[in-house]
């Protein structure tokens, strides 16, 4: 993971909900929209300025990808996901918990692998 951090340090991404925080922090990845993500997590409407900031970041490609929690499908998240896809940004699913019967280590490695592929880096 140390080698991976050397490649991801300082990268900027967007998240539709604050999933993966400790992993992203360990990799030195900056989340540009924590207010938007927190509002989504709390089932609140994000502030218009937070929505605009996130949409601008994706359209201008100042972020490398968008992480979504597939369990948090809302009209707002679907709209943000569509904007990311239109901007040709990778959209990466990060679920909150491993599926029943999956070891935590395998679940975490899978998340890390998907993130690395989407960012175009390797360990």
mmCIF file of C-alpha atoms in Angstrom:
data_model
loop_
_atom_site.group_PDB
_atom_site.id
_atom_site.type_symbol
_atom_site.label_atom_id
_atom_site.label_comp_id
_atom_site.label_asym_id
_atom_site.label_seq_id
_atom_site.Cartn_x
_atom_site.Cartn_y
_atom_site.Cartn_z
ATOM 1 C CA UNK A 1 0.000 0.000 0.000
ATOM 2 C CA UNK A 2 2.948 2.294 0.569
ATOM 3 C CA UNK A 3 3.870 2.113 -3.118
ATOM 4 C CA UNK A 4 0.273 2.872 -4.003
ATOM 5 C CA UNK A 5 0.224 5.905 -1.691
ATOM 6 C CA UNK A 6 3.242 7.324 -3.508
ATOM 7 C CA UNK A 7 1.143 7.309 -6.690
ATOM 8 C CA UNK A 8 -2.138 8.531 -5.209
ATOM 9 C CA UNK A 9 -0.858 11.174 -2.770
ATOM 10 C CA UNK A 10 -2.615 14.463 -3.510
ATOM 11 C CA UNK A 11 -5.081 13.075 -6.061
ATOM 12 C CA UNK A 12 -8.526 14.632 -5.864
ATOM 13 C CA UNK A 13 -11.746 12.670 -6.073
ATOM 14 C CA UNK A 14 -15.452 13.172 -5.421
ATOM 15 C CA UNK A 15 -17.647 11.004 -3.243
ATOM 16 C CA UNK A 16 -21.424 10.908 -3.250
ATOM 17 C CA UNK A 17 -21.428 9.642 0.335
ATOM 18 C CA UNK A 18 -18.552 9.427 2.842
ATOM 19 C CA UNK A 19 -17.658 5.759 2.353
ATOM 20 C CA UNK A 20 -14.040 4.678 2.324
ATOM 21 C CA UNK A 21 -12.773 7.656 4.315
ATOM 22 C CA UNK A 22 -9.987 5.897 6.239
ATOM 23 C CA UNK A 23 -8.765 4.090 3.116
ATOM 24 C CA UNK A 24 -8.759 7.295 1.069
ATOM 25 C CA UNK A 25 -6.955 9.121 3.866
ATOM 26 C CA UNK A 26 -4.324 6.378 4.100
ATOM 27 C CA UNK A 27 -3.718 6.760 0.365
ATOM 28 C CA UNK A 28 -3.349 10.541 0.636
ATOM 29 C CA UNK A 29 -6.385 11.106 -1.603
ATOM 30 C CA UNK A 30 -8.277 14.364 -1.157
ATOM 31 C CA UNK A 31 -12.076 14.306 -1.171
ATOM 32 C CA UNK A 32 -13.214 17.612 -2.689
ATOM 33 C CA UNK A 33 -16.863 17.435 -1.648
ATOM 34 C CA UNK A 34 -17.138 16.408 2.019
ATOM 35 C CA UNK A 35 -20.145 18.680 2.631
ATOM 36 C CA UNK A 36 -22.103 17.157 -0.259
ATOM 37 C CA UNK A 37 -21.212 13.641 0.912
ATOM 38 C CA UNK A 38 -22.195 14.344 4.507
ATOM 39 C CA UNK A 39 -25.563 15.751 3.457
ATOM 40 C CA UNK A 40 -26.220 12.645 1.360
ATOM 41 C CA UNK A 41 -25.302 10.371 4.252
ATOM 42 C CA UNK A 42 -27.700 12.257 6.524
ATOM 43 C CA UNK A 43 -30.495 12.087 3.923
ATOM 44 C CA UNK A 44 -30.445 15.888 3.607
ATOM 45 C CA UNK A 45 -30.467 17.958 0.465
ATOM 46 C CA UNK A 46 -26.958 19.211 -0.235
ATOM 47 C CA UNK A 47 -26.574 22.982 -0.291
ATOM 48 C CA UNK A 48 -26.794 24.488 -3.797
ATOM 49 C CA UNK A 49 -23.208 25.784 -3.537
ATOM 50 C CA UNK A 50 -21.980 22.263 -2.663
ATOM 51 C CA UNK A 51 -23.850 20.775 -5.608
ATOM 52 C CA UNK A 52 -22.451 23.450 -7.941
ATOM 53 C CA UNK A 53 -18.900 22.926 -6.638
ATOM 54 C CA UNK A 54 -19.156 19.177 -7.169
ATOM 55 C CA UNK A 55 -20.684 19.473 -10.634
ATOM 56 C CA UNK A 56 -18.012 21.976 -11.688
ATOM 57 C CA UNK A 57 -15.229 19.728 -10.392
ATOM 58 C CA UNK A 58 -16.537 16.817 -12.449
ATOM 59 C CA UNK A 59 -17.241 18.801 -15.617
ATOM 60 C CA UNK A 60 -13.826 20.501 -15.448
ATOM 61 C CA UNK A 61 -12.190 17.181 -14.534
ATOM 62 C CA UNK A 62 -10.419 18.563 -11.488
ATOM 63 C CA UNK A 63 -11.326 15.237 -9.858
ATOM 64 C CA UNK A 64 -10.198 11.844 -11.088
ATOM 65 C CA UNK A 65 -13.346 9.847 -10.277
ATOM 66 C CA UNK A 66 -16.592 9.637 -8.339
ATOM 67 C CA UNK A 67 -17.185 7.080 -5.588
ATOM 68 C CA UNK A 68 -20.769 6.101 -4.885
ATOM 69 C CA UNK A 69 -22.396 3.876 -2.310
ATOM 70 C CA UNK A 70 -24.769 1.629 -4.290
ATOM 71 C CA UNK A 71 -27.072 1.473 -1.246
ATOM 72 C CA UNK A 72 -27.619 5.246 -1.400
ATOM 73 C CA UNK A 73 -29.459 5.661 -4.683
ATOM 74 C CA UNK A 74 -31.297 8.963 -4.565
ATOM 75 C CA UNK A 75 -32.308 11.320 -7.371
ATOM 76 C CA UNK A 76 -29.464 13.649 -6.335
ATOM 77 C CA UNK A 77 -26.878 10.855 -6.414
ATOM 78 C CA UNK A 78 -28.206 9.536 -9.731
ATOM 79 C CA UNK A 79 -27.873 13.031 -11.198
ATOM 80 C CA UNK A 80 -24.286 13.381 -9.950
ATOM 81 C CA UNK A 81 -23.461 9.922 -11.300
ATOM 82 C CA UNK A 82 -24.873 10.888 -14.715
ATOM 83 C CA UNK A 83 -22.757 14.057 -14.752
ATOM 84 C CA UNK A 84 -19.638 12.013 -13.940
ATOM 85 C CA UNK A 85 -20.409 9.555 -16.730
ATOM 86 C CA UNK A 86 -21.032 12.377 -19.200
ATOM 87 C CA UNK A 87 -17.654 13.855 -18.213
ATOM 88 C CA UNK A 88 -16.092 10.394 -18.818
ATOM 89 C CA UNK A 89 -15.018 10.083 -15.187
ATOM 90 C CA UNK A 90 -14.873 6.616 -13.671
ATOM 91 C CA UNK A 91 -17.636 5.839 -11.179
ATOM 92 C CA UNK A 92 -16.528 3.389 -8.494
ATOM 93 C CA UNK A 93 -18.933 1.523 -6.203
ATOM 94 C CA UNK A 94 -17.886 1.427 -2.548
ATOM 95 C CA UNK A 95 -20.329 -0.455 -0.385
ATOM 96 C CA UNK A 96 -20.318 0.021 3.372
ATOM 97 C CA UNK A 97 -19.975 -3.595 4.492
ATOM 98 C CA UNK A 98 -18.766 -6.870 3.009
ATOM 99 C CA UNK A 99 -21.402 -9.258 1.746
ATOM 100 C CA UNK A 100 -22.293 -12.117 4.059
ATOM 101 C CA UNK A 101 -19.655 -14.816 3.863
ATOM 102 C CA UNK A 102 -16.918 -12.549 2.477
ATOM 103 C CA UNK A 103 -13.829 -11.979 4.574
ATOM 104 C CA UNK A 104 -13.182 -8.368 5.485
ATOM 105 C CA UNK A 105 -9.675 -8.530 3.989
ATOM 106 C CA UNK A 106 -10.971 -9.715 0.599
ATOM 107 C CA UNK A 107 -13.699 -7.064 0.612
ATOM 108 C CA UNK A 108 -11.179 -4.316 1.385
ATOM 109 C CA UNK A 109 -8.717 -5.597 -1.228
ATOM 110 C CA UNK A 110 -11.490 -5.610 -3.824
ATOM 111 C CA UNK A 111 -12.314 -1.973 -3.020
ATOM 112 C CA UNK A 112 -8.634 -1.059 -3.224
ATOM 113 C CA UNK A 113 -8.234 -2.864 -6.559
ATOM 114 C CA UNK A 114 -11.277 -1.099 -8.085
ATOM 115 C CA UNK A 115 -10.008 2.254 -6.872
ATOM 116 C CA UNK A 116 -6.489 1.661 -8.217
ATOM 117 C CA UNK A 117 -7.832 0.567 -11.629
ATOM 118 C CA UNK A 118 -10.070 3.616 -11.879
ATOM 119 C CA UNK A 119 -7.184 5.916 -10.965
ATOM 120 C CA UNK A 120 -4.830 4.166 -13.375
ATOM 121 C CA UNK A 121 -2.292 3.243 -10.727
ATOM 122 C CA UNK A 122 -0.934 -0.083 -9.525
ATOM 123 C CA UNK A 123 0.685 -1.477 -6.400
#
